[in-house]
PDB file of C-alpha atoms in Angstrom:
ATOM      1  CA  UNK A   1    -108.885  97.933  84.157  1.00 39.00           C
ATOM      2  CA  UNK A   2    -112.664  97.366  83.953  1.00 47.00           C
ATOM      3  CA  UNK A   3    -113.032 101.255  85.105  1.00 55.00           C
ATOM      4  CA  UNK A   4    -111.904 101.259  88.081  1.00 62.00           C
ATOM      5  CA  UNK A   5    -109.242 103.897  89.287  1.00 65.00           C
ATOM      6  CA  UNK A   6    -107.816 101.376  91.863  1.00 77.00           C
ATOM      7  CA  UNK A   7    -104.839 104.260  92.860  1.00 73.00           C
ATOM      8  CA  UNK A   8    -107.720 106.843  94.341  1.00 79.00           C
ATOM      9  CA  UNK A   9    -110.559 105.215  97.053  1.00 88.00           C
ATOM     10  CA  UNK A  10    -111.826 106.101  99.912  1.00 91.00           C
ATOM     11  CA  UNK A  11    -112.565 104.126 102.801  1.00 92.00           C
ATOM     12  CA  UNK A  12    -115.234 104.229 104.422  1.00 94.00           C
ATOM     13  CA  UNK A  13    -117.845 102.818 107.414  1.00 94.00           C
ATOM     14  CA  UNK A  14    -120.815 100.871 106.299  1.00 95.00           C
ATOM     15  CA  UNK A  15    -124.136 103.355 106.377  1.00 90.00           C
ATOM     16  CA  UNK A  16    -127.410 101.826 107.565  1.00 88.00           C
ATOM     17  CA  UNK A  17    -128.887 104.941 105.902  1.00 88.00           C
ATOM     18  CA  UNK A  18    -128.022 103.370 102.739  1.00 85.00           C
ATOM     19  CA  UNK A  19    -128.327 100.218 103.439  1.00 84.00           C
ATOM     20  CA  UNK A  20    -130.287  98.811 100.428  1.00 82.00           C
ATOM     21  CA  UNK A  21    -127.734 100.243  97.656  1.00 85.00           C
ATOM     22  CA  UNK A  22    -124.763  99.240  99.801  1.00 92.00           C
ATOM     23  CA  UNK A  23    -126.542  95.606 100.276  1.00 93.00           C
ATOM     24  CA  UNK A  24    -126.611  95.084  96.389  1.00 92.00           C
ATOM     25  CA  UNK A  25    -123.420  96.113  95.883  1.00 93.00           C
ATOM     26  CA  UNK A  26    -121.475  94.039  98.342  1.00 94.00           C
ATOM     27  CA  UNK A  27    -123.887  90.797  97.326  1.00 93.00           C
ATOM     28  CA  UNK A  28    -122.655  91.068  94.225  1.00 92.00           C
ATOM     29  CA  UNK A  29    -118.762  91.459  94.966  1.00 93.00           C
ATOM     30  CA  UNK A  30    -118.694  88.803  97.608  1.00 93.00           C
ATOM     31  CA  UNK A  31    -120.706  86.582  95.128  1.00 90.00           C
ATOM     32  CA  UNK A  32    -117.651  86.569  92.961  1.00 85.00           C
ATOM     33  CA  UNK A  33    -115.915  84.436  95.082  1.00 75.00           C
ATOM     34  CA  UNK A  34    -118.173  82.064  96.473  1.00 71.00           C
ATOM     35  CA  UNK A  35    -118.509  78.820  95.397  1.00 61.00           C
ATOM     36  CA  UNK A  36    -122.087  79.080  96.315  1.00 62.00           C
ATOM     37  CA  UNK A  37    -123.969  82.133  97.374  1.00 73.00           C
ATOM     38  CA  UNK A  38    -125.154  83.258 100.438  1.00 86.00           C
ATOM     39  CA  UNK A  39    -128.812  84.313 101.003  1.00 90.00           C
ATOM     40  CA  UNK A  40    -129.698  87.485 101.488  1.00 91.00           C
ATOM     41  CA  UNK A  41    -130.504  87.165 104.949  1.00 94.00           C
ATOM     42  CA  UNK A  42    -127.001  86.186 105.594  1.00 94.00           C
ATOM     43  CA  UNK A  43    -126.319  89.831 104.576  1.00 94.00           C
ATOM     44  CA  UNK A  44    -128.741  91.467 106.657  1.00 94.00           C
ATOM     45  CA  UNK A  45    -127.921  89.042 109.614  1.00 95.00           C
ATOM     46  CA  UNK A  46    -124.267  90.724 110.007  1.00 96.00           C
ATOM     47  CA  UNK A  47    -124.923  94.125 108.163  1.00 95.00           C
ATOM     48  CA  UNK A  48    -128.245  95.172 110.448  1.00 95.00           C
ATOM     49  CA  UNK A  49    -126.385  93.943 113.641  1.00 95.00           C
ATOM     50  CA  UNK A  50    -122.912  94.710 113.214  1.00 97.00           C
ATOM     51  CA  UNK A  51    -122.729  97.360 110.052  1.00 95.00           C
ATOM     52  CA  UNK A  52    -120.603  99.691 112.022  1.00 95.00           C
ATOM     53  CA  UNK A  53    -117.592  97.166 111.629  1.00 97.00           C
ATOM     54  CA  UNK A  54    -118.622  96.814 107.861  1.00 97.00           C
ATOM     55  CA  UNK A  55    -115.826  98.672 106.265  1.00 97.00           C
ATOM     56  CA  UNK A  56    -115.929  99.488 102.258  1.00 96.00           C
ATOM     57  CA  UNK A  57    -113.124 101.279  99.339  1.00 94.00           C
ATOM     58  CA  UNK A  58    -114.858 103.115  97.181  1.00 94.00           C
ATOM     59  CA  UNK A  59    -113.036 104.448  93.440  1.00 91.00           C
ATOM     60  CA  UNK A  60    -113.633 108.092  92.209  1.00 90.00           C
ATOM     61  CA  UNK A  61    -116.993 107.113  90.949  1.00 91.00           C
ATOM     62  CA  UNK A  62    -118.197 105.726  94.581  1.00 91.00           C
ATOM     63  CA  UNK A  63    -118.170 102.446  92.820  1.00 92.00           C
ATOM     64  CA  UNK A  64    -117.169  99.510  95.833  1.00 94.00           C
ATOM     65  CA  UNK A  65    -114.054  98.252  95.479  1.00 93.00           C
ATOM     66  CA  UNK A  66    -113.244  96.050  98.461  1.00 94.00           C
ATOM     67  CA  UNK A  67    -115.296  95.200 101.452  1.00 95.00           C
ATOM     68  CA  UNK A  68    -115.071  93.384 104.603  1.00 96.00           C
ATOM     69  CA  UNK A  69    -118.331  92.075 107.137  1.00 96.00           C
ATOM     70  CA  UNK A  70    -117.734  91.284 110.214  1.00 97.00           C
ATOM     71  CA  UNK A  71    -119.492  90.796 114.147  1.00 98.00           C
ATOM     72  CA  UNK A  72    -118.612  91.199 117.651  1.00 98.00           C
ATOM     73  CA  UNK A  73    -120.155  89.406 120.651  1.00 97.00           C
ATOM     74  CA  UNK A  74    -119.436  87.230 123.554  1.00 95.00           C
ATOM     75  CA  UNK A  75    -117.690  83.307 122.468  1.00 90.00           C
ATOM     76  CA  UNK A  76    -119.452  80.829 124.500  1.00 87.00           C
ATOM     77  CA  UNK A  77    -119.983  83.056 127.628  1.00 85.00           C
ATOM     78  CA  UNK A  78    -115.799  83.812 128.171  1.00 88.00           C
ATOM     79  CA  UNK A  79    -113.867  86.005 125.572  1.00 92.00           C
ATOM     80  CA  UNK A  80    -115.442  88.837 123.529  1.00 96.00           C
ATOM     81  CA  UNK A  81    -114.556  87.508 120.065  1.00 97.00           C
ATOM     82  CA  UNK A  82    -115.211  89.664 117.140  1.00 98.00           C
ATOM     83  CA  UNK A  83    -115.200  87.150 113.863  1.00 98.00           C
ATOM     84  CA  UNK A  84    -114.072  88.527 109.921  1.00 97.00           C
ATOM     85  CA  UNK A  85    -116.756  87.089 108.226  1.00 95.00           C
ATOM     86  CA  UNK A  86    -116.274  88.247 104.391  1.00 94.00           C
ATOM     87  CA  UNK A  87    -113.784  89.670 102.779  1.00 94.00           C
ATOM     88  CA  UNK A  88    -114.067  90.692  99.270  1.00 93.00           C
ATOM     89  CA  UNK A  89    -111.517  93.126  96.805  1.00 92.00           C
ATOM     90  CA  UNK A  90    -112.483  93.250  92.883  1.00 91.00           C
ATOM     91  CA  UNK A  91    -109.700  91.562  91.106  1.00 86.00           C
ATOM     92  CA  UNK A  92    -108.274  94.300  89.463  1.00 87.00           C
ATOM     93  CA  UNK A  93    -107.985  96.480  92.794  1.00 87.00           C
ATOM     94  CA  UNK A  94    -105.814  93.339  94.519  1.00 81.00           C
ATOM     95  CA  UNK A  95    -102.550  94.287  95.917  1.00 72.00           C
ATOM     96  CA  UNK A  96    -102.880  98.025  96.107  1.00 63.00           C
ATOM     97  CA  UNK A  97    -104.299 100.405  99.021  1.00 54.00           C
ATOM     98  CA  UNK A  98    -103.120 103.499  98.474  1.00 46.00           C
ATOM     99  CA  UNK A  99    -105.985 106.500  99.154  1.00 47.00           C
ATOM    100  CA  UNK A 100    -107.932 108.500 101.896  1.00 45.00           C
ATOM    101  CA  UNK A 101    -108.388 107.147 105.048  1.00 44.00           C
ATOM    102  CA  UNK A 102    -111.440 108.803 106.609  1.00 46.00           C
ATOM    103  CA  UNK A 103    -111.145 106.218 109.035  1.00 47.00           C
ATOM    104  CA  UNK A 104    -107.268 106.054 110.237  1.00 48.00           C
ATOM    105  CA  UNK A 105    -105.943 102.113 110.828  1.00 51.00           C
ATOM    106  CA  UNK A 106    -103.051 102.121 113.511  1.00 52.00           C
ATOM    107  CA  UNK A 107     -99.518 100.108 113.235  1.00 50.00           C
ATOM    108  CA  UNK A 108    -100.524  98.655 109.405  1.00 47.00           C
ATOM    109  CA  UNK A 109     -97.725  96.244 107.842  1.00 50.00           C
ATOM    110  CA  UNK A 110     -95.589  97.378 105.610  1.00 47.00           C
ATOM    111  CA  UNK A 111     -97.322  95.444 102.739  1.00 54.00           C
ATOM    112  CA  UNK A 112    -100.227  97.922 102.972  1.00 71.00           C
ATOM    113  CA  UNK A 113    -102.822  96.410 100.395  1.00 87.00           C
ATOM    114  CA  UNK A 114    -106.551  97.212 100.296  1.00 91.00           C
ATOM    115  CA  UNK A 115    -107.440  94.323 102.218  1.00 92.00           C
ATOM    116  CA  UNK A 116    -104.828  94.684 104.691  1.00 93.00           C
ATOM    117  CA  UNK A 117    -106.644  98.331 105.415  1.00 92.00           C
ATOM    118  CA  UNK A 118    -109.781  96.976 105.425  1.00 95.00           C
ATOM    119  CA  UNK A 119    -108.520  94.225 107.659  1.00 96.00           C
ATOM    120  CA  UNK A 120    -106.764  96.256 109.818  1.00 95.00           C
ATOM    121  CA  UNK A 121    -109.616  98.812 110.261  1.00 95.00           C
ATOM    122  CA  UNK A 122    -112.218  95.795 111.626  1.00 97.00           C
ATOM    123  CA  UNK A 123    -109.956  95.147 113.756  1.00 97.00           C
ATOM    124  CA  UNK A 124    -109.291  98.674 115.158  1.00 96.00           C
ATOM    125  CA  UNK A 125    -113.201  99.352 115.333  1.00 97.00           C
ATOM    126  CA  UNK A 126    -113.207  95.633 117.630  1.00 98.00           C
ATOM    127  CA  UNK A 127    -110.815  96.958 119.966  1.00 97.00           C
ATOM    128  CA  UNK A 128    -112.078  99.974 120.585  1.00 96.00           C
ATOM    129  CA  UNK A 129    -115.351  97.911 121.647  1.00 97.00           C
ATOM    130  CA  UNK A 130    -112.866  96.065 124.024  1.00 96.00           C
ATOM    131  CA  UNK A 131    -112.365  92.930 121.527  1.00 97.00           C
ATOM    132  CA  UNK A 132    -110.397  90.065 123.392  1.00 97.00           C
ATOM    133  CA  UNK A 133    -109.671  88.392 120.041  1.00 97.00           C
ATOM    134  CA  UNK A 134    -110.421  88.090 116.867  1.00 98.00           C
ATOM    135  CA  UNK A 135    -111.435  84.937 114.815  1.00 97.00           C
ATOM    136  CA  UNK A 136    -112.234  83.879 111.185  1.00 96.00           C
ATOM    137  CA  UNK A 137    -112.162  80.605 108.832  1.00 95.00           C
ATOM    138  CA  UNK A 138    -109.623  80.816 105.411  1.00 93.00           C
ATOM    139  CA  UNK A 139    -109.115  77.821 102.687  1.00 92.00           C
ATOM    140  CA  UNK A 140    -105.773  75.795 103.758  1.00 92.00           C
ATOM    141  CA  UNK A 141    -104.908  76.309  99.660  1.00 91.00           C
ATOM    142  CA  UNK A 142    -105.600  80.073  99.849  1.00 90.00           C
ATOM    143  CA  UNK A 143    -102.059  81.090 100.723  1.00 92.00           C
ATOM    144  CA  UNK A 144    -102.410  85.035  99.743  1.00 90.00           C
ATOM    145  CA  UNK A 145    -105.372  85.336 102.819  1.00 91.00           C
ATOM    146  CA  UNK A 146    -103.166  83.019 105.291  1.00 93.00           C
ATOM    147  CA  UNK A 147    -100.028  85.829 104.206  1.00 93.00           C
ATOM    148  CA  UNK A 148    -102.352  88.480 105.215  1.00 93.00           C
ATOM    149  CA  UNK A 149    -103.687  86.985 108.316  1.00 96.00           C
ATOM    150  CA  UNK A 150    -100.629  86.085 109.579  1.00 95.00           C
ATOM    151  CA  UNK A 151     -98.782  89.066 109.051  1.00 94.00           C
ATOM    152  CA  UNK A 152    -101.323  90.725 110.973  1.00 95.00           C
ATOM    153  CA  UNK A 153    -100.174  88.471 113.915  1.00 95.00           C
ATOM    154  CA  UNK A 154    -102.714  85.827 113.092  1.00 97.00           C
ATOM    155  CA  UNK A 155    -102.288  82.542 114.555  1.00 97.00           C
ATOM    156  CA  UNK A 156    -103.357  78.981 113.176  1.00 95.00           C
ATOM    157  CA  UNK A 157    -105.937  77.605 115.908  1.00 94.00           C
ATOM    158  CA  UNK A 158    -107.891  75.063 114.437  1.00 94.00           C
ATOM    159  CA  UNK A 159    -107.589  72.898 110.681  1.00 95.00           C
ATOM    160  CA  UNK A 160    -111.521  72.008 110.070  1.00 95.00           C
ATOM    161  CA  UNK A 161    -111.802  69.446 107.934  1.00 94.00           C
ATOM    162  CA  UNK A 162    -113.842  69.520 105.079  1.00 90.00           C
ATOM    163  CA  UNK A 163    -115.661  73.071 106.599  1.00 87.00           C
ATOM    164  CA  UNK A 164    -116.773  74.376 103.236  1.00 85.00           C
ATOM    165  CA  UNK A 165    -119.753  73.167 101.489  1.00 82.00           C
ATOM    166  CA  UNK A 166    -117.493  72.732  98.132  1.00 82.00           C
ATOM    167  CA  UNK A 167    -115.870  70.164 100.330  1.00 87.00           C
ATOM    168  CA  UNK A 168    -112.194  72.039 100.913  1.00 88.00           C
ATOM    169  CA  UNK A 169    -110.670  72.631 104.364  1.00 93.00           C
ATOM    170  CA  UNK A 170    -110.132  75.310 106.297  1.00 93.00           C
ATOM    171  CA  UNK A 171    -107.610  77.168 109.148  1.00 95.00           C
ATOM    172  CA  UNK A 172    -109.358  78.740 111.945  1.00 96.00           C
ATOM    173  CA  UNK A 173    -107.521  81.815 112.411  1.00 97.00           C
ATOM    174  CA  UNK A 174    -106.992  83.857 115.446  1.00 97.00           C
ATOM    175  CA  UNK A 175    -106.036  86.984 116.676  1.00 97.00           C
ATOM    176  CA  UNK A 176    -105.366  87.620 120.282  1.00 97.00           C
ATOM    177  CA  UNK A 177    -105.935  91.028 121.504  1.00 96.00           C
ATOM    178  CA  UNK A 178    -105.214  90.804 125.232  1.00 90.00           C
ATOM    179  CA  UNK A 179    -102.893  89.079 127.754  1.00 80.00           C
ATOM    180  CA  UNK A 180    -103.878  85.739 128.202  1.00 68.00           C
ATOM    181  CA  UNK A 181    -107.077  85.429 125.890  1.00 60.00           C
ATOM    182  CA  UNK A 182    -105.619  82.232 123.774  1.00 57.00           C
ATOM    183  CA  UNK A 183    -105.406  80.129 127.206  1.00 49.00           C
ATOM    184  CA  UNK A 184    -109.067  81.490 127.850  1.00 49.00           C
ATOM    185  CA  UNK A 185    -110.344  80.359 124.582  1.00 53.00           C
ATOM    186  CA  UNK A 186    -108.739  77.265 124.762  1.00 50.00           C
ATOM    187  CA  UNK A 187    -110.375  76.319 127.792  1.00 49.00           C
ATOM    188  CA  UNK A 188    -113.776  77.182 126.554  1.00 48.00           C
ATOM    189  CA  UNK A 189    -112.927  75.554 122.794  1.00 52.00           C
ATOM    190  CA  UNK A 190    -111.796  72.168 124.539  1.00 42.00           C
ATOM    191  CA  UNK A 191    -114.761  70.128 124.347  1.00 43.00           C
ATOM    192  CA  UNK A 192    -116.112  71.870 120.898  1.00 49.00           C
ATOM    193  CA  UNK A 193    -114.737  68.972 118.711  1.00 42.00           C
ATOM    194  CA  UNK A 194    -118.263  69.015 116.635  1.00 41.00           C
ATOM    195  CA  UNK A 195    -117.888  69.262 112.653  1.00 42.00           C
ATOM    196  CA  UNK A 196    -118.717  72.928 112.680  1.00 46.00           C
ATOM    197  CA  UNK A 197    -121.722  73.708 109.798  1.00 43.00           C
ATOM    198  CA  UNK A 198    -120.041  73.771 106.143  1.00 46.00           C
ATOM    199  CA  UNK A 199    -120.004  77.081 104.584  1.00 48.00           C
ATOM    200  CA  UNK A 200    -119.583  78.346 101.093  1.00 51.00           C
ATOM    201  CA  UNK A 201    -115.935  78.899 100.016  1.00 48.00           C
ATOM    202  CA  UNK A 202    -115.129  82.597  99.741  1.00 48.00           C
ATOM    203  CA  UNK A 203    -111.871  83.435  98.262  1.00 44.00           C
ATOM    204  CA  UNK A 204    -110.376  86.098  99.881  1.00 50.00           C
ATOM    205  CA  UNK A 205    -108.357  88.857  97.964  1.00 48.00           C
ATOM    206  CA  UNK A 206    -104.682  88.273  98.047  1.00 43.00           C
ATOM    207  CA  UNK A 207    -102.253  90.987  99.185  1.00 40.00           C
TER     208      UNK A 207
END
Protein backbone atom coordinates (compact mmCIF):
# COMPACT_ATOMS: atom_id res chain seq x y z
CA UNK A 1 0.00 0.00 0.00
CA UNK A 2 2.93 2.25 -1.01
CA UNK A 3 3.34 3.04 2.96
CA UNK A 4 0.68 4.64 3.68
CA UNK A 5 -1.55 3.69 6.78
CA UNK A 6 -4.72 5.02 4.99
CA UNK A 7 -7.01 3.68 8.33
CA UNK A 8 -5.13 6.41 10.82
CA UNK A 9 -4.90 10.43 9.45
CA UNK A 10 -5.45 13.36 10.74
CA UNK A 11 -7.02 16.24 9.31
CA UNK A 12 -5.90 19.15 9.43
CA UNK A 13 -5.97 23.23 8.36
CA UNK A 14 -3.41 24.38 5.91
CA UNK A 15 -0.37 26.30 7.98
CA UNK A 16 1.14 29.40 6.36
CA UNK A 17 3.92 28.76 8.91
CA UNK A 18 4.82 25.90 6.85
CA UNK A 19 3.98 26.91 3.88
CA UNK A 20 7.00 25.92 1.70
CA UNK A 21 6.98 22.05 2.83
CA UNK A 22 3.19 21.94 2.61
CA UNK A 23 3.53 23.74 -1.04
CA UNK A 24 5.80 20.81 -2.32
CA UNK A 25 3.85 18.33 -1.07
CA UNK A 26 0.44 19.21 -2.38
CA UNK A 27 2.23 20.21 -6.01
CA UNK A 28 3.19 17.01 -6.22
CA UNK A 29 -0.18 15.12 -5.26
CA UNK A 30 -2.37 17.36 -7.32
CA UNK A 31 0.21 16.88 -10.20
CA UNK A 32 -0.86 13.29 -10.30
CA UNK A 33 -3.92 14.04 -11.77
CA UNK A 34 -3.50 16.73 -14.05
CA UNK A 35 -3.28 16.39 -17.46
CA UNK A 36 -1.00 19.31 -17.42
CA UNK A 37 0.46 21.04 -14.45
CA UNK A 38 -0.23 24.07 -12.88
CA UNK A 39 2.49 26.70 -12.14
CA UNK A 40 3.54 27.35 -9.06
CA UNK A 41 2.03 30.57 -8.77
CA UNK A 42 -1.27 28.97 -9.21
CA UNK A 43 -0.43 27.44 -5.79
CA UNK A 44 0.54 30.42 -4.05
CA UNK A 45 -2.37 32.42 -5.74
CA UNK A 46 -5.08 30.30 -3.62
CA UNK A 47 -2.76 28.98 -0.74
CA UNK A 48 -1.33 32.74 0.36
CA UNK A 49 -4.94 34.16 0.00
CA UNK A 50 -7.21 31.60 1.04
CA UNK A 51 -4.91 28.80 3.02
CA UNK A 52 -7.24 28.80 5.92
CA UNK A 53 -9.87 26.83 3.71
CA UNK A 54 -6.89 24.58 2.51
CA UNK A 55 -7.71 21.44 4.32
CA UNK A 56 -5.06 18.32 4.31
CA UNK A 57 -5.11 14.14 5.79
CA UNK A 58 -2.09 13.39 6.96
CA UNK A 59 -0.98 9.23 7.72
CA UNK A 60 0.98 8.34 10.96
CA UNK A 61 4.13 9.54 9.39
CA UNK A 62 2.59 13.23 8.62
CA UNK A 63 2.94 12.13 5.08
CA UNK A 64 -0.25 14.10 2.92
CA UNK A 65 -2.71 11.99 1.97
CA UNK A 66 -5.58 13.99 0.51
CA UNK A 67 -5.96 17.67 0.04
CA UNK A 68 -8.40 20.13 -1.08
CA UNK A 69 -7.67 24.25 -2.21
CA UNK A 70 -10.14 26.33 -2.31
CA UNK A 71 -11.23 30.53 -2.21
CA UNK A 72 -13.93 32.66 -1.02
CA UNK A 73 -14.90 36.11 -2.35
CA UNK A 74 -17.65 38.10 -3.82
CA UNK A 75 -19.17 36.51 -7.66
CA UNK A 76 -19.54 39.40 -9.87
CA UNK A 77 -20.54 41.97 -7.14
CA UNK A 78 -23.94 39.71 -5.83
CA UNK A 79 -23.42 36.30 -4.00
CA UNK A 80 -20.39 35.45 -1.81
CA UNK A 81 -19.28 32.32 -3.69
CA UNK A 82 -16.57 30.27 -2.24
CA UNK A 83 -15.15 27.94 -5.34
CA UNK A 84 -13.37 24.06 -4.65
CA UNK A 85 -10.58 24.54 -6.68
CA UNK A 86 -8.42 21.16 -6.26
CA UNK A 87 -9.08 18.23 -4.91
CA UNK A 88 -6.55 15.60 -4.64
CA UNK A 89 -6.54 11.88 -2.48
CA UNK A 90 -3.42 9.43 -3.24
CA UNK A 91 -4.86 6.46 -4.92
CA UNK A 92 -4.41 4.05 -2.42
CA UNK A 93 -6.17 6.27 0.39
CA UNK A 94 -9.54 6.53 -2.09
CA UNK A 95 -12.70 5.49 -0.53
CA UNK A 96 -11.78 5.52 3.11
CA UNK A 97 -11.92 8.47 5.85
CA UNK A 98 -11.86 7.04 8.88
CA UNK A 99 -9.43 9.09 11.63
CA UNK A 100 -9.14 12.26 13.90
CA UNK A 101 -10.96 15.11 13.15
CA UNK A 102 -9.19 18.09 14.74
CA UNK A 103 -11.41 20.01 12.73
CA UNK A 104 -15.16 18.54 13.24
CA UNK A 105 -17.36 18.51 9.66
CA UNK A 106 -21.20 18.79 10.52
CA UNK A 107 -24.19 16.54 8.89
CA UNK A 108 -21.42 14.32 6.61
CA UNK A 109 -23.16 11.57 4.26
CA UNK A 110 -23.24 8.41 5.16
CA UNK A 111 -20.58 7.43 2.52
CA UNK A 112 -17.96 9.21 4.66
CA UNK A 113 -14.72 8.96 2.39
CA UNK A 114 -11.61 11.14 2.74
CA UNK A 115 -12.68 13.43 0.21
CA UNK A 116 -16.10 13.69 1.34
CA UNK A 117 -14.37 15.07 4.83
CA UNK A 118 -12.23 17.16 3.17
CA UNK A 119 -15.12 18.34 1.07
CA UNK A 120 -17.35 18.75 3.67
CA UNK A 121 -14.87 20.65 5.93
CA UNK A 122 -14.31 23.60 2.97
CA UNK A 123 -17.47 23.89 3.01
CA UNK A 124 -18.08 24.26 6.80
CA UNK A 125 -15.02 26.78 7.06
CA UNK A 126 -17.17 28.89 3.89
CA UNK A 127 -20.14 29.10 5.90
CA UNK A 128 -18.90 30.10 8.82
CA UNK A 129 -17.44 33.15 6.66
CA UNK A 130 -21.17 33.60 5.61
CA UNK A 131 -20.72 31.62 2.12
CA UNK A 132 -23.95 32.09 -0.09
CA UNK A 133 -22.86 29.18 -2.30
CA UNK A 134 -20.44 27.21 -3.30
CA UNK A 135 -19.09 26.52 -6.89
CA UNK A 136 -16.52 24.29 -8.73
CA UNK A 137 -15.85 22.70 -12.37
CA UNK A 138 -15.73 18.45 -12.56
CA UNK A 139 -15.11 16.27 -15.96
CA UNK A 140 -18.76 15.19 -17.35
CA UNK A 141 -16.87 11.43 -17.56
CA UNK A 142 -15.66 11.68 -13.94
CA UNK A 143 -18.71 10.06 -12.38
CA UNK A 144 -17.03 9.18 -8.77
CA UNK A 145 -16.52 13.39 -8.20
CA UNK A 146 -20.19 14.13 -9.72
CA UNK A 147 -21.38 11.09 -6.85
CA UNK A 148 -19.63 13.09 -4.33
CA UNK A 149 -20.77 16.46 -5.32
CA UNK A 150 -24.07 15.61 -5.61
CA UNK A 151 -24.56 13.79 -2.61
CA UNK A 152 -23.40 16.73 -0.89
CA UNK A 153 -26.52 18.49 -2.38
CA UNK A 154 -24.62 19.66 -5.40
CA UNK A 155 -26.51 20.82 -8.26
CA UNK A 156 -25.60 20.72 -12.12
CA UNK A 157 -25.53 24.57 -13.21
CA UNK A 158 -23.67 24.87 -16.19
CA UNK A 159 -22.11 21.95 -19.01
CA UNK A 160 -18.89 24.01 -20.43
CA UNK A 161 -17.93 22.75 -23.38
CA UNK A 162 -14.62 21.80 -24.10
CA UNK A 163 -13.38 23.81 -20.54
CA UNK A 164 -10.24 21.78 -20.05
CA UNK A 165 -7.14 22.38 -21.90
CA UNK A 166 -6.97 18.40 -22.74
CA UNK A 167 -10.08 19.32 -24.63
CA UNK A 168 -12.88 17.32 -22.28
CA UNK A 169 -16.00 18.99 -20.86
CA UNK A 170 -17.01 19.93 -17.80
CA UNK A 171 -20.28 20.41 -15.15
CA UNK A 172 -20.27 23.53 -13.26
CA UNK A 173 -21.33 22.48 -9.97
CA UNK A 174 -23.13 24.33 -7.33
CA UNK A 175 -23.95 24.42 -3.93
CA UNK A 176 -26.49 26.75 -2.53
CA UNK A 177 -26.07 27.76 0.97
CA UNK A 178 -28.91 30.22 1.57
CA UNK A 179 -32.57 30.88 0.64
CA UNK A 180 -32.78 32.13 -2.63
CA UNK A 181 -28.98 32.36 -3.74
CA UNK A 182 -29.51 30.08 -7.11
CA UNK A 183 -32.17 32.80 -8.46
CA UNK A 184 -29.44 35.46 -7.41
CA UNK A 185 -26.73 33.82 -9.30
CA UNK A 186 -28.73 33.23 -12.10
CA UNK A 187 -29.48 36.68 -12.61
CA UNK A 188 -25.92 37.77 -12.39
CA UNK A 189 -24.67 34.46 -14.62
CA UNK A 190 -27.30 35.40 -17.45
CA UNK A 191 -25.32 37.28 -19.80
CA UNK A 192 -21.84 35.29 -18.93
CA UNK A 193 -22.20 32.99 -22.04
CA UNK A 194 -18.22 33.57 -22.79
CA UNK A 195 -16.08 30.23 -23.30
CA UNK A 196 -14.69 30.45 -19.81
CA UNK A 197 -10.48 30.02 -19.96
CA UNK A 198 -9.58 26.13 -20.43
CA UNK A 199 -7.98 24.60 -17.51
CA UNK A 200 -5.95 21.52 -16.92
CA UNK A 201 -8.02 18.36 -16.19
CA UNK A 202 -7.70 17.32 -12.55
CA UNK A 203 -9.16 14.07 -11.67
CA UNK A 204 -10.73 14.16 -8.59
CA UNK A 205 -10.57 11.18 -6.06
CA UNK A 206 -13.58 9.00 -6.20
CA UNK A 207 -15.57 8.13 -3.07
Amino acid sequence: MSGHDCQDLRYIQYDSCKGEVYLEAIRQIISKDLSEPYSIYVYRYFLYQWGHLCFMALDKDDSLVGVVVNKLERHRGGPMRGYIAMLAVKQECRGKGIGQLEIAPSQLPANNSLATRLVRMAIDAMIERDADEVALETEITNTAAMKLYERLGFLRSKRLHRYYLNGNTAFRLVLYLKEGTGFATCAHDIHDNEQAEPLPSCGEPGT
